[in-house]
Coordinates of C-alpha atoms in Angstrom, one line a residue:
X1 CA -2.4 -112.9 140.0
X2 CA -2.1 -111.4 136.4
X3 CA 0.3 -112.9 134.4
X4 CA 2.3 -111.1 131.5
X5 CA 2.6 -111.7 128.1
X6 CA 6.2 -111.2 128.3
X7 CA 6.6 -114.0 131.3
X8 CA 4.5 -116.3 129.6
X9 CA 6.5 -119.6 128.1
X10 CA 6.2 -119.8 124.3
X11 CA 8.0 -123.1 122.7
X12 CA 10.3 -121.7 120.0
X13 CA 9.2 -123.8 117.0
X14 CA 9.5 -123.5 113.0
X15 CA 6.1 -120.8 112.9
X16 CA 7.6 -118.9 116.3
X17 CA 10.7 -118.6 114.2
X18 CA 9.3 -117.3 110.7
X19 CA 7.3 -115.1 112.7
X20 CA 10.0 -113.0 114.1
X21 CA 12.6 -114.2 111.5
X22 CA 11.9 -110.9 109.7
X23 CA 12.4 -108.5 112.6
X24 CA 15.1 -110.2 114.7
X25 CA 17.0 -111.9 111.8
X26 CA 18.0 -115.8 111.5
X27 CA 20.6 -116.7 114.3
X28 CA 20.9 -120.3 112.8
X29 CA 22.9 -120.8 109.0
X30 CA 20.1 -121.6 106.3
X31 CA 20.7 -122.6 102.5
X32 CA 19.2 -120.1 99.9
X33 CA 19.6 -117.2 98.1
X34 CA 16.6 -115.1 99.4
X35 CA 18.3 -113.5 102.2
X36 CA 19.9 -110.0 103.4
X37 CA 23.3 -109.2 102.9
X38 CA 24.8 -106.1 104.8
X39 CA 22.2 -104.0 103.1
X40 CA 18.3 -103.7 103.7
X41 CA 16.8 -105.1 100.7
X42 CA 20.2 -106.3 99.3
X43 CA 20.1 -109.1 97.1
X44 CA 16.5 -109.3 97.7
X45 CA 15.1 -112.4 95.7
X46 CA 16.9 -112.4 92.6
X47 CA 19.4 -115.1 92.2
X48 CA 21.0 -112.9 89.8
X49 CA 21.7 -110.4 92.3
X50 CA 22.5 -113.1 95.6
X51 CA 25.2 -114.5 93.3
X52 CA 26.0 -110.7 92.5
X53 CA 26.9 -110.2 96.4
X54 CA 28.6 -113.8 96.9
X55 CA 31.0 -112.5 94.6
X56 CA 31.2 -109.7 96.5
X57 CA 31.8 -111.2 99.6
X58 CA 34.2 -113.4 98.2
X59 CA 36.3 -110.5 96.8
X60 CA 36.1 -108.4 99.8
X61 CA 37.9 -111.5 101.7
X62 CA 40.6 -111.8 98.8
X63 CA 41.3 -107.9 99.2
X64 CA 41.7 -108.2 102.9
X65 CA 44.3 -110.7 102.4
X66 CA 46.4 -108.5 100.6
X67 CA 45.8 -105.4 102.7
X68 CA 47.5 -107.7 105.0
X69 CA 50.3 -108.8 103.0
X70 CA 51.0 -105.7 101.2
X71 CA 53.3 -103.4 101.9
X72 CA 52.9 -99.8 100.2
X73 CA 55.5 -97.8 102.1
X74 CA 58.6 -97.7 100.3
X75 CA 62.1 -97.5 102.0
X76 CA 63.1 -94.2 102.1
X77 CA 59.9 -92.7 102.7
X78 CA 59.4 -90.1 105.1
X79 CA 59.0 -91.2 108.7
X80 CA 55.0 -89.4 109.5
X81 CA 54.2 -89.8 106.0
X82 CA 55.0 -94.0 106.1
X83 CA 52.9 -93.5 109.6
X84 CA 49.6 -91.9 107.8
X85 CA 49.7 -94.5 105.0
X86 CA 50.2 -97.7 107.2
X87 CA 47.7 -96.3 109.3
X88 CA 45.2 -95.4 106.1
X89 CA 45.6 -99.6 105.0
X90 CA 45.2 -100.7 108.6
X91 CA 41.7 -98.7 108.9
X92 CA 40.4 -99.4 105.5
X93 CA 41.7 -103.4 106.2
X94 CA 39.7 -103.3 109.2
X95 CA 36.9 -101.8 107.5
X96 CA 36.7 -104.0 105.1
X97 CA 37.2 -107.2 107.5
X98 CA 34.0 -106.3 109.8
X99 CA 31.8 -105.7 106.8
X100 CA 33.0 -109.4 105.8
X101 CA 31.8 -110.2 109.2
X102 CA 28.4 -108.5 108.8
X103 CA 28.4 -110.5 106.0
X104 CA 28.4 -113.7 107.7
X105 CA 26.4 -112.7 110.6
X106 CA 23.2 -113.1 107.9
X107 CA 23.9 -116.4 109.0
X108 CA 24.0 -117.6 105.3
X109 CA 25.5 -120.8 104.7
X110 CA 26.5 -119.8 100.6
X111 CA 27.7 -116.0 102.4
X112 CA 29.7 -117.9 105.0
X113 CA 31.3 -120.2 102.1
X114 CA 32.4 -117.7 99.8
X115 CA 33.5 -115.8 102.8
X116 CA 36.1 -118.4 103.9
X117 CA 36.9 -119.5 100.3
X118 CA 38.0 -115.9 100.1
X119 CA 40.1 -115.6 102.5
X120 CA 41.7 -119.2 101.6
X121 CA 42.4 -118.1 98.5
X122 CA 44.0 -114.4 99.2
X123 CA 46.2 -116.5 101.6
X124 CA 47.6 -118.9 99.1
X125 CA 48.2 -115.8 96.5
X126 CA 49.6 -113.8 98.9
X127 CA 51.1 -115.5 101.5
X128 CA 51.7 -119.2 101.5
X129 CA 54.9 -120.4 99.2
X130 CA 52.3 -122.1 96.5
X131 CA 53.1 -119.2 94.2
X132 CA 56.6 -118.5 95.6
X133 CA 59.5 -118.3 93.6
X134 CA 61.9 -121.0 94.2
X135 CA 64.9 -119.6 95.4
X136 CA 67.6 -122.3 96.0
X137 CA 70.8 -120.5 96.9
X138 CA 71.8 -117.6 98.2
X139 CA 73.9 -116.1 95.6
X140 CA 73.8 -113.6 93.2
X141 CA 70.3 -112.8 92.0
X142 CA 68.5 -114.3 94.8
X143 CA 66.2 -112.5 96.9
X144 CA 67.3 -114.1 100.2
X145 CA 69.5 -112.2 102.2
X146 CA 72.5 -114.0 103.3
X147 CA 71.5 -116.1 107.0
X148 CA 67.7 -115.0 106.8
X149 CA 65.1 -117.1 106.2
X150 CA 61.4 -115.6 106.0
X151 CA 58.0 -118.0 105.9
X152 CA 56.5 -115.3 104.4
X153 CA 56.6 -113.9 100.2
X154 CA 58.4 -110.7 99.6
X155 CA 56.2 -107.2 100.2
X156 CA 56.4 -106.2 96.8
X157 CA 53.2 -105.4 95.0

């Protein structure tokens, strides 16, 4: 019988790998800055330009985290127009969180990094207590609203 090429048993080695490394993409982390980024081409082989998109990444991640902890409706506002609005900042949030996971999925080691150094620190900004004000009472001028307690910072931008 005739065998195919497609049945045949090929070991998966380090030459099988580059080989098809450049149509099918890396599906292990590597270290270096000659890589794809969510763009064909993009940063190419310029170190210039792969610390260009870590930066980037890294901001994109910091933005998402405040999508998520901002909130741009103020009270008041009308009921369908608070709607559209919350609705505009969940789509462009979740927009800009998959393209952070694209950004990952090069399988980068420096890309993944920056990517959860990002988001690390657009929590502690936005929503851990590190950069809370202290409140200590409850009286007059406080921000605490007699017998509530919140985990999370005020909404104000």
């Amino acid at each position: 019988m005739e065998t195919s090429l497609h049945n045949e048993f090929k070991p998966y080695n380090a030459a099988t790998r580059a080989a098809h490394s450049h149509h099918q993409g890396m599906m292990t982390f590597f270290w270096g800055h000659k890589t794809e980024i969510l763009f064909p081409g993009w940063p190419g082989n310029d170190s210039g330009m792969y610390a260009l998109a870590l930066i980037f990444v890294f901001v994109l991640a910091v933005l998402v985290e405040w999508l998520s902890y901002c909130n741009l409706v103020k009270p008041g506002t009308n009921n369908v127009t608070a709607g559209l609005v919350q609705t505009a900042i969940y789509t462009l949030r979740s927009g800009l969180t998959y393209m952070v996971m694209l950004a990952v999925m090069s399988f980068n080691g420096g890309v993944f990094l920056v990517a959860v150094a990002g988001h690390a620190v657009g929590y502690v900004i936005f929503r851990s207590q590190a950069f809370k004000k202290s409140c200590g009472s409850s009286g007059p001028g406080s921000d605490r609203r007699a017998g509530t307690q919140t985990n999370l910072p005020s909404t104000k931008c």
